[in-house]
PDB file of C-alpha atoms in Angstrom:
ATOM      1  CA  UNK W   1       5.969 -11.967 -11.858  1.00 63.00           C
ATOM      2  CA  UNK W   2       3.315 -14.572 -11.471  1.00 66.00           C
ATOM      3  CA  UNK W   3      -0.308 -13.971 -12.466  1.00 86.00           C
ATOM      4  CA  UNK W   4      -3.438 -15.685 -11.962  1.00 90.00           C
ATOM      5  CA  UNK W   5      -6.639 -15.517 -14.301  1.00 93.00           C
ATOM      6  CA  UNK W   6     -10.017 -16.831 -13.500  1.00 94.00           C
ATOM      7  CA  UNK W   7     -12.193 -16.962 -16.902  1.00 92.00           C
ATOM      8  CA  UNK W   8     -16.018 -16.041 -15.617  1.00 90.00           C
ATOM      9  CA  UNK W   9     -16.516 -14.290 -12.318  1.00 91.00           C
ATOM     10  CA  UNK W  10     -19.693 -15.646 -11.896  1.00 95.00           C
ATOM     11  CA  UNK W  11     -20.928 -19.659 -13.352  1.00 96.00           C
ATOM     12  CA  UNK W  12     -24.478 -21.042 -13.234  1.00 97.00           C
ATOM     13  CA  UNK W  13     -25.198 -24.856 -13.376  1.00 97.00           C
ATOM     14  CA  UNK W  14     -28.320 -26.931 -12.880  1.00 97.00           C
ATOM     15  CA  UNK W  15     -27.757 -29.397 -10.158  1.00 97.00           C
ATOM     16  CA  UNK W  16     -26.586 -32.663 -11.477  1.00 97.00           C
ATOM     17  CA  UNK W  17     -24.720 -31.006 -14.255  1.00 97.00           C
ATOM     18  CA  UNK W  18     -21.282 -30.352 -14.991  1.00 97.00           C
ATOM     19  CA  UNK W  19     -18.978 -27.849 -12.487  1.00 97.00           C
ATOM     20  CA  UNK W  20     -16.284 -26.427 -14.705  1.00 97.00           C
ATOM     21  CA  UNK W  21     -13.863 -23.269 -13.698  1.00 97.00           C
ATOM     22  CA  UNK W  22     -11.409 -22.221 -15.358  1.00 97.00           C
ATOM     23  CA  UNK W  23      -8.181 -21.101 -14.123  1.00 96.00           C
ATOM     24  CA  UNK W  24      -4.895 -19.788 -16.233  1.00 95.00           C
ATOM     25  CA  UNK W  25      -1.638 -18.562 -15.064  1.00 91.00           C
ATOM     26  CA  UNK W  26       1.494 -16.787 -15.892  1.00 87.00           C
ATOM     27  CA  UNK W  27       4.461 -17.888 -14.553  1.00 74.00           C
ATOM     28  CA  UNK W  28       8.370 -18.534 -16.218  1.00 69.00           C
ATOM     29  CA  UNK W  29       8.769 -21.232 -14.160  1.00 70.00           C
ATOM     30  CA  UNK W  30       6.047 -24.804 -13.322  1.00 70.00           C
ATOM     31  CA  UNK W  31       4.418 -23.475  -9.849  1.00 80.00           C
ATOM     32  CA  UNK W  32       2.440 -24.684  -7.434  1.00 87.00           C
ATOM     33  CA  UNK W  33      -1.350 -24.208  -7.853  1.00 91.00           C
ATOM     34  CA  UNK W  34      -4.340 -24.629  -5.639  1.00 93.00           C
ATOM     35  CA  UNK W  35      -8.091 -24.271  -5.434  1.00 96.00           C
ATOM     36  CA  UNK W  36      -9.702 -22.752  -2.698  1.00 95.00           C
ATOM     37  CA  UNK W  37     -12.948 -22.763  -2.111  1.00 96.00           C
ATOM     38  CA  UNK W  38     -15.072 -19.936   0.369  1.00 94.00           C
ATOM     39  CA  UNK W  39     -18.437 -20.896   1.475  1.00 93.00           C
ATOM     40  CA  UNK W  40     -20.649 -17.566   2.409  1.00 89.00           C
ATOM     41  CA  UNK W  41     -19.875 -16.155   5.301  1.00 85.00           C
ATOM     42  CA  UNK W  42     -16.395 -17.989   6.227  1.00 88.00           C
ATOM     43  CA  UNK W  43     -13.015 -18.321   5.420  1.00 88.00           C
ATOM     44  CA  UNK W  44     -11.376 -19.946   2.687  1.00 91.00           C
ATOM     45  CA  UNK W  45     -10.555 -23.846   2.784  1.00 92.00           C
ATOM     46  CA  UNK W  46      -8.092 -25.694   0.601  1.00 92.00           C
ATOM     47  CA  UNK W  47      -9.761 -27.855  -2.373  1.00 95.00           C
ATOM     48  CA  UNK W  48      -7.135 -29.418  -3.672  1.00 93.00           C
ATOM     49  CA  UNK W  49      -3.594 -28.449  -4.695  1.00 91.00           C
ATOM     50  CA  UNK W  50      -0.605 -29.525  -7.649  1.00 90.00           C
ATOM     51  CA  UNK W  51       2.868 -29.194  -6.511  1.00 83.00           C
ATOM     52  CA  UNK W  52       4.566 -31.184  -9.376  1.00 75.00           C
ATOM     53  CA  UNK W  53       3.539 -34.843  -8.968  1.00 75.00           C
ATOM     54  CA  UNK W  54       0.397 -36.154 -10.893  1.00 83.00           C
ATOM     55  CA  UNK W  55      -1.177 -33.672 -13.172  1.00 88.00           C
ATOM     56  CA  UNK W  56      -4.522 -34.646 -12.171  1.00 93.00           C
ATOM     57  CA  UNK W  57      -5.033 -33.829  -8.914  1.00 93.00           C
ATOM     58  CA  UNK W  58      -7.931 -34.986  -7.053  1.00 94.00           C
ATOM     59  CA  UNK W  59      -9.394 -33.053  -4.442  1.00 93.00           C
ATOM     60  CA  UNK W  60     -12.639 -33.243  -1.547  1.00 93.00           C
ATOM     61  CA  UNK W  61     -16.245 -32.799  -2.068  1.00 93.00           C
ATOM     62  CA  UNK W  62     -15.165 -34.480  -5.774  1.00 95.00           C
ATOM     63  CA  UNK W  63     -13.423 -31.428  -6.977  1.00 97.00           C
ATOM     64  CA  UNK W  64     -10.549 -32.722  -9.422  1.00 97.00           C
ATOM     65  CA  UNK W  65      -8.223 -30.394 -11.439  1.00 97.00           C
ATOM     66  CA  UNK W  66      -5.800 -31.389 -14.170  1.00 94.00           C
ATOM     67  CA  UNK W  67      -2.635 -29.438 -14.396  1.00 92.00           C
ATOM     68  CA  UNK W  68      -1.604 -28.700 -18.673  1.00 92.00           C
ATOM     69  CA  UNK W  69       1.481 -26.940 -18.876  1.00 88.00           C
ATOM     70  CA  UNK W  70       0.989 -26.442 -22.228  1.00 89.00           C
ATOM     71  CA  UNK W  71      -1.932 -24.443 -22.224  1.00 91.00           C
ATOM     72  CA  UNK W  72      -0.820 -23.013 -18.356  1.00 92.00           C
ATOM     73  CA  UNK W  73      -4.008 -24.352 -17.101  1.00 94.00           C
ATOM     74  CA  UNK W  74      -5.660 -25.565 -14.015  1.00 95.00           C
ATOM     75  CA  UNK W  75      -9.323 -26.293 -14.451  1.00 97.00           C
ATOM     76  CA  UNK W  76     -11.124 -26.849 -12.234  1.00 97.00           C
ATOM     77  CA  UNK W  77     -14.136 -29.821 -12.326  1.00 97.00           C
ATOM     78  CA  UNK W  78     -16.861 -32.235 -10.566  1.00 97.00           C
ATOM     79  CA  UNK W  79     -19.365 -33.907 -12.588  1.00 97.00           C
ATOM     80  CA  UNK W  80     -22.202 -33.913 -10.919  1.00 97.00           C
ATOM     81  CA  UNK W  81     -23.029 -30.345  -8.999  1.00 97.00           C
ATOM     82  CA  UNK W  82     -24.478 -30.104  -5.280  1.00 96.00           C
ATOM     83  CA  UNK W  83     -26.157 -27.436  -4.037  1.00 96.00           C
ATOM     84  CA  UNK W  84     -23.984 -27.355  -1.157  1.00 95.00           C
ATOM     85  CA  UNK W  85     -21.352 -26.547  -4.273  1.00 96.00           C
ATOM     86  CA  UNK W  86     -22.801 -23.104  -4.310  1.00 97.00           C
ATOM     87  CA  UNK W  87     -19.750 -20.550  -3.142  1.00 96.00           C
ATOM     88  CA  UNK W  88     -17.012 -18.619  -4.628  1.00 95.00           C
ATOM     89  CA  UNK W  89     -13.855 -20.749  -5.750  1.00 96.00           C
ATOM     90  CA  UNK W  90     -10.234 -19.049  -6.033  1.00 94.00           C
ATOM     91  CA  UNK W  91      -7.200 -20.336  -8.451  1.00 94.00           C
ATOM     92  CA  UNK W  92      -3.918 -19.660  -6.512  1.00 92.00           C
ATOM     93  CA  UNK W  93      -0.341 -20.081  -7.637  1.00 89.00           C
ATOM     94  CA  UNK W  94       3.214 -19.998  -5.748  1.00 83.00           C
ATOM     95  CA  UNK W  95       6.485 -20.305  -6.788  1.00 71.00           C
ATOM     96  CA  UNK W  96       9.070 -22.097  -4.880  1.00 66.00           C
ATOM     97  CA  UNK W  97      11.471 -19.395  -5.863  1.00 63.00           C
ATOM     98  CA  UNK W  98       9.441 -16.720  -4.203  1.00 63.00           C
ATOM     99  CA  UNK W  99       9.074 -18.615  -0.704  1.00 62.00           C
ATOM    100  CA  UNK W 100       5.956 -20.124  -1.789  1.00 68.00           C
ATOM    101  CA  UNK W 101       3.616 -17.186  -1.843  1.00 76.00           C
ATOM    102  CA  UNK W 102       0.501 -17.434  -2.564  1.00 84.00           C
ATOM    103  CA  UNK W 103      -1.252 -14.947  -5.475  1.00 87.00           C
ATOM    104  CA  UNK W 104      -4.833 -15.125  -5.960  1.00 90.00           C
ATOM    105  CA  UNK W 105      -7.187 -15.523  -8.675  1.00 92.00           C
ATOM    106  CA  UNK W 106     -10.439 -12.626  -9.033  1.00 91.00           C
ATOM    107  CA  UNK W 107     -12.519 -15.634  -8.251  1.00 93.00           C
ATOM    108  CA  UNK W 108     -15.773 -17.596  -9.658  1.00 95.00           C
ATOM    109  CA  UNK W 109     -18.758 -17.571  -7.891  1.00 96.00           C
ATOM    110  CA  UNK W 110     -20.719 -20.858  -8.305  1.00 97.00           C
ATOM    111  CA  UNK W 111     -24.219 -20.750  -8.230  1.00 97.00           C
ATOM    112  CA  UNK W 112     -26.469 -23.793  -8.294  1.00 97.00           C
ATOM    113  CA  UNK W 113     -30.195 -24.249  -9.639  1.00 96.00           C
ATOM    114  CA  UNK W 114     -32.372 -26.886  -8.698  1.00 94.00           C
TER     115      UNK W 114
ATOM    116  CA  UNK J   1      -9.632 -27.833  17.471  1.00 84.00           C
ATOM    117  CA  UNK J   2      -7.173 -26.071  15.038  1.00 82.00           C
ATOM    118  CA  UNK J   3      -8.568 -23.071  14.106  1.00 93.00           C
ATOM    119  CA  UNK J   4      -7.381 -19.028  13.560  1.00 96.00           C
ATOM    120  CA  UNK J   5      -9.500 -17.022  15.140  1.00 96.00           C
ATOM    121  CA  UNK J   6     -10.094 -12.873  13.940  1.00 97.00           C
ATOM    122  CA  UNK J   7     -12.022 -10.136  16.114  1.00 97.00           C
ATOM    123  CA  UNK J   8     -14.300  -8.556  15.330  1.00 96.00           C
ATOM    124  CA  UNK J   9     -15.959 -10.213  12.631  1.00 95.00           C
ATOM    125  CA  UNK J  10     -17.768  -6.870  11.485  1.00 96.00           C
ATOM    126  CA  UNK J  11     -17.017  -3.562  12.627  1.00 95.00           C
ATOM    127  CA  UNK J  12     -18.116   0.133  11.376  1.00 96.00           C
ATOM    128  CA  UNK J  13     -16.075   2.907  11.899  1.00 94.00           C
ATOM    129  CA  UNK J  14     -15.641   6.585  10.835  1.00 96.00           C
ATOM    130  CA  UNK J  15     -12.386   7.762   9.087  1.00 96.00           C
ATOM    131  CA  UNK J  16      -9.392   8.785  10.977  1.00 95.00           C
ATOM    132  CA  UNK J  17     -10.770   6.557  14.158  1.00 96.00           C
ATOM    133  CA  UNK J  18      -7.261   4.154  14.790  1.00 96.00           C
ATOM    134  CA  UNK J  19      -8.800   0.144  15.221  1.00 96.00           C
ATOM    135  CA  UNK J  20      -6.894  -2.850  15.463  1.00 97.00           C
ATOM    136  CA  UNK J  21      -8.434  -6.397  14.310  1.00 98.00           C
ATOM    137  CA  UNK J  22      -7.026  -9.287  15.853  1.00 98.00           C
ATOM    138  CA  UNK J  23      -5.602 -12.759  14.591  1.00 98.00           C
ATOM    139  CA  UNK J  24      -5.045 -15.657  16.812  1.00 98.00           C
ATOM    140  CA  UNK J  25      -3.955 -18.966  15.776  1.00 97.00           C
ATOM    141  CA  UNK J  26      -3.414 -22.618  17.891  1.00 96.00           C
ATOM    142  CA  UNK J  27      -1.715 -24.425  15.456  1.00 94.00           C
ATOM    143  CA  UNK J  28       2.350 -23.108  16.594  1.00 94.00           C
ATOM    144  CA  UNK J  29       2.662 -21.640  12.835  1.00 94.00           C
ATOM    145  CA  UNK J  30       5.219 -19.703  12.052  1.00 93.00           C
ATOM    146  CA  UNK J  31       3.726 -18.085   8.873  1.00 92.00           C
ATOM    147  CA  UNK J  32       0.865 -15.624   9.596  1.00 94.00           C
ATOM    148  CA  UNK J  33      -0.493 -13.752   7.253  1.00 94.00           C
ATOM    149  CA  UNK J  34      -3.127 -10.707   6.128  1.00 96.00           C
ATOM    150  CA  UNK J  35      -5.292 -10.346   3.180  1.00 95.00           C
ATOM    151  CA  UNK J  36      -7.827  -8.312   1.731  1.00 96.00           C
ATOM    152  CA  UNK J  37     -10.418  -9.322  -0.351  1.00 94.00           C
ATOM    153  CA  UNK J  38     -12.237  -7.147  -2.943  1.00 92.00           C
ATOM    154  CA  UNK J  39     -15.024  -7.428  -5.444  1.00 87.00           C
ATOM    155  CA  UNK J  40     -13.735  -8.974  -8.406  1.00 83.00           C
ATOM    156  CA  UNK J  41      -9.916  -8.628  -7.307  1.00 87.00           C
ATOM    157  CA  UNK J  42      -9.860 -12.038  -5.354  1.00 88.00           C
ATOM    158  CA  UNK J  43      -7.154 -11.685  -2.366  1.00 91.00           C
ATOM    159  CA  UNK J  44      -4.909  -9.337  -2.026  1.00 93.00           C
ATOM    160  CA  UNK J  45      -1.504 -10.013   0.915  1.00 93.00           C
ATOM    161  CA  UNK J  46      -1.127  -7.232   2.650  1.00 95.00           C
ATOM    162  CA  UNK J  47       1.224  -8.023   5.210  1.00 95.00           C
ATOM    163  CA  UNK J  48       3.185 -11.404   6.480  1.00 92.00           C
ATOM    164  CA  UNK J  49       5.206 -12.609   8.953  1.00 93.00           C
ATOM    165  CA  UNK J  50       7.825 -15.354   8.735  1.00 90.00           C
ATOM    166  CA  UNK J  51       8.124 -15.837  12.237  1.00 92.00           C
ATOM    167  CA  UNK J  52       7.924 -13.942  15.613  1.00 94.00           C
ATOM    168  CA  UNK J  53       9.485 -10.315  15.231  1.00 92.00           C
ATOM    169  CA  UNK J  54       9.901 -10.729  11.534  1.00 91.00           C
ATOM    170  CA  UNK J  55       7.665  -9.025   9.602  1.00 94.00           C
ATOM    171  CA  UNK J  56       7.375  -7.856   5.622  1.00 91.00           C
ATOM    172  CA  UNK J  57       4.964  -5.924   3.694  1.00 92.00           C
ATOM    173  CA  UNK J  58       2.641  -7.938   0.767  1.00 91.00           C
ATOM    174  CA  UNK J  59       1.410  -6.464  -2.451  1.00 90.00           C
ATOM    175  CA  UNK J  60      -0.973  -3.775  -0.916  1.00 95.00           C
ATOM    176  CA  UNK J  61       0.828  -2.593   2.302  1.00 96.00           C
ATOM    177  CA  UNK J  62      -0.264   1.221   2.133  1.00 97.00           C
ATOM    178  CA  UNK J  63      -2.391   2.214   5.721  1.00 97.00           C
ATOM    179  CA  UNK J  64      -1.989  -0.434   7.646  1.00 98.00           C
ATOM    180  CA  UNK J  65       0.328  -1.631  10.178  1.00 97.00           C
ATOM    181  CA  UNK J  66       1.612  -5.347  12.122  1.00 97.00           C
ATOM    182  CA  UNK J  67       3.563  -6.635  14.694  1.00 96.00           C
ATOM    183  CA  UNK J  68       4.341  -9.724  15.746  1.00 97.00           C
ATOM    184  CA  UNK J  69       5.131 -10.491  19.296  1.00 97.00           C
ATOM    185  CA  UNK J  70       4.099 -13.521  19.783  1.00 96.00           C
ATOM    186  CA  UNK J  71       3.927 -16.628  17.760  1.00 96.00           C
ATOM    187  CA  UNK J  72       0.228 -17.061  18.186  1.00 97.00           C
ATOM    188  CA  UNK J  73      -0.960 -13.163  17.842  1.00 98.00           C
ATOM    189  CA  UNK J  74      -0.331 -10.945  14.492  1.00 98.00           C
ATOM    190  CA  UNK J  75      -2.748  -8.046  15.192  1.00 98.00           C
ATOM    191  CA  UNK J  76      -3.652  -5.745  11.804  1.00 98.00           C
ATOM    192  CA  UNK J  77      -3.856  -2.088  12.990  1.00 98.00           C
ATOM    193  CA  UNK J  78      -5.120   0.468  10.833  1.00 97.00           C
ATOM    194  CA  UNK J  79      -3.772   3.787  12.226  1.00 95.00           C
ATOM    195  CA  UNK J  80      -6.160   6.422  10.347  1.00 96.00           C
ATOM    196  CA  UNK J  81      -8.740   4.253   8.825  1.00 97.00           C
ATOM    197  CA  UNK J  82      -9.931   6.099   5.197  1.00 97.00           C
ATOM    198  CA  UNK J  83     -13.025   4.482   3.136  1.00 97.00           C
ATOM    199  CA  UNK J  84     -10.858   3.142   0.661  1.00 96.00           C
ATOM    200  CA  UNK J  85      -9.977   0.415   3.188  1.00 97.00           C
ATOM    201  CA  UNK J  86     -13.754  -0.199   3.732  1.00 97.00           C
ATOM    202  CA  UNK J  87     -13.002  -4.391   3.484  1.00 97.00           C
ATOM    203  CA  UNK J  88     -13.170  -7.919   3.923  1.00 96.00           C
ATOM    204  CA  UNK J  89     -10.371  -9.094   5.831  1.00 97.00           C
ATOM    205  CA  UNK J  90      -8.355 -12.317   6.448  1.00 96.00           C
ATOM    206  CA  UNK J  91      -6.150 -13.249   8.840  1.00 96.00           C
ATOM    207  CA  UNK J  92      -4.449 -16.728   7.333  1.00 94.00           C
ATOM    208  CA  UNK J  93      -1.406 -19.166   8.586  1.00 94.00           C
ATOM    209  CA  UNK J  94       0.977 -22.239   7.744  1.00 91.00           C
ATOM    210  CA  UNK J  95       3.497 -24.140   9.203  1.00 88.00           C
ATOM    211  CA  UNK J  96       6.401 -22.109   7.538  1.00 81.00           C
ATOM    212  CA  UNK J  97       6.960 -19.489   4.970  1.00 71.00           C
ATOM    213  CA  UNK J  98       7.960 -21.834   2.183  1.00 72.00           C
ATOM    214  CA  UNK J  99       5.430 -24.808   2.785  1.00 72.00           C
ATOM    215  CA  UNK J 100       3.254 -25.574   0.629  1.00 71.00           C
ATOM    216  CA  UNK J 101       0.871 -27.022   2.949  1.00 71.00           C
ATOM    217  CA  UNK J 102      -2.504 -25.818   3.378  1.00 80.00           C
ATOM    218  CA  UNK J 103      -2.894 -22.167   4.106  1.00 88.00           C
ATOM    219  CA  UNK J 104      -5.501 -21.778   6.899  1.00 91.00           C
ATOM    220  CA  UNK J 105      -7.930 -18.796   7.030  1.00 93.00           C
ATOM    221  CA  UNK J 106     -10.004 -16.989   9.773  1.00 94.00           C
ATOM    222  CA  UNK J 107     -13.702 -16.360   9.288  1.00 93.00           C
ATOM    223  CA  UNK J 108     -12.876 -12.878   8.239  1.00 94.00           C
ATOM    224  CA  UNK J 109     -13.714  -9.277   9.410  1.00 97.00           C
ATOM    225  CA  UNK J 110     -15.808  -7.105   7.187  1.00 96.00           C
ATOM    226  CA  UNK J 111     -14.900  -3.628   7.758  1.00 97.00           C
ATOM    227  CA  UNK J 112     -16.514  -0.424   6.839  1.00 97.00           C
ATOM    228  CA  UNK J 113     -15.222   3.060   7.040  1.00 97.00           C
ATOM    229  CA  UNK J 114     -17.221   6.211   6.854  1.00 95.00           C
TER     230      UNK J 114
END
């Protein structure tokens, strides 16, 4: 079974700083792993996603993760924070093995201060 | 524009009261999918469909039924609503079951149940 852990259910950062998430997963076999990102009041929209090409995966709004298989990680980043980067992010993982479904993360939400 | 659209977006009801939320989609997907999301325990499938007339229960099926009659339409009926399914809830869909495209979400409908 595949699991997905999100360190922090809620982050704080001062605008202009750095926007880090973490994200950790259990899986016996490399997945697929996403960000998705939920804005108040709507639905989720794909950040970014890794599906076994470049570990560093860059993604809109300046969202980047890096994919470690050593440490089973898939942080999540952006240097510089937005207000507009104030929402609730979820780490996903699939497994081609398991037609690709998608199990979520508890979630992080961000919140920005001026 | 390509969008999946879910109605209502909020609705109260009392317990035992049968409702149906809809879940329309104009992209032709094949995949359709429900969720539930809770405080703290991120998204949670509750039902999917691979295509039309084939559907398969998720990780929290219990309460709730779907159908799938139509490619665009996947319809989550709750047949004796109880307040344990008081609930944010998304209505998603991709191309096919085992993409691993993007996953596209409704705005979600935020249920209560007294």
């Amino acid at each position: 079974a595949q699991s997905v852990t999100q360190l922090g259910s809620h982050v704080s950062v001062s605008e202009g700083a750095l926007v880090l998430l973490r994200c950790n997963y259990s899986s016996s076999v490399p997945p697929y792993l996403f960000w998705y990102v939920q804005y108040p009041n709507q639905g989720l929209q794909l950040l970014l996603k890794y599906t076994s090409a470049a570990t560093l995966v860059k993604g809109i709004n300046g969202f980047e993760a890096e994919f470690k298989k050593s440490e089973t990680s898939f942080h999540l980043t952006k240097p510089s924070a937005h207000m507009s980067d104030a929402a609730e992010y979820f780490c996903a993982v699939s497994r081609p093995a398991a037609g690709n479904k998608l199990t979520f993360g508890g979630g992080t939400r961000v919140l920005v201060k001026p | 524009e390509a969008q999946v659209t879910q109605n209502p977006r909020y609705l109260i009801t009392v317990t035992g009261k049968k409702l149906t939320v809809t879940c329309s989609q104009n992209m032709n997907h094949e995949y359709m999918s429900w969720y539930r999301q809770d405080p703290g325990l991120g998204l949670r499938q509750i039902y999917y469909s691979m295509n039309v007339e084939v559907t398969d229960k998720g990780d929290v099926p219990e309460g709730y039924k779907v159908s799938r009659k139509e490619k665009r339409n996947f319809p989550l009926i709750l047949e004796s609503p109880s307040p344990n399914q008081t609930s944010l809830y998304f209505c998603a869909s991709k191309f096919r079951d085992r993409d691993t495209g993007e996953l596209f979400f409704g705005e979600g409908s935020r249920l209560t149940v007294l």
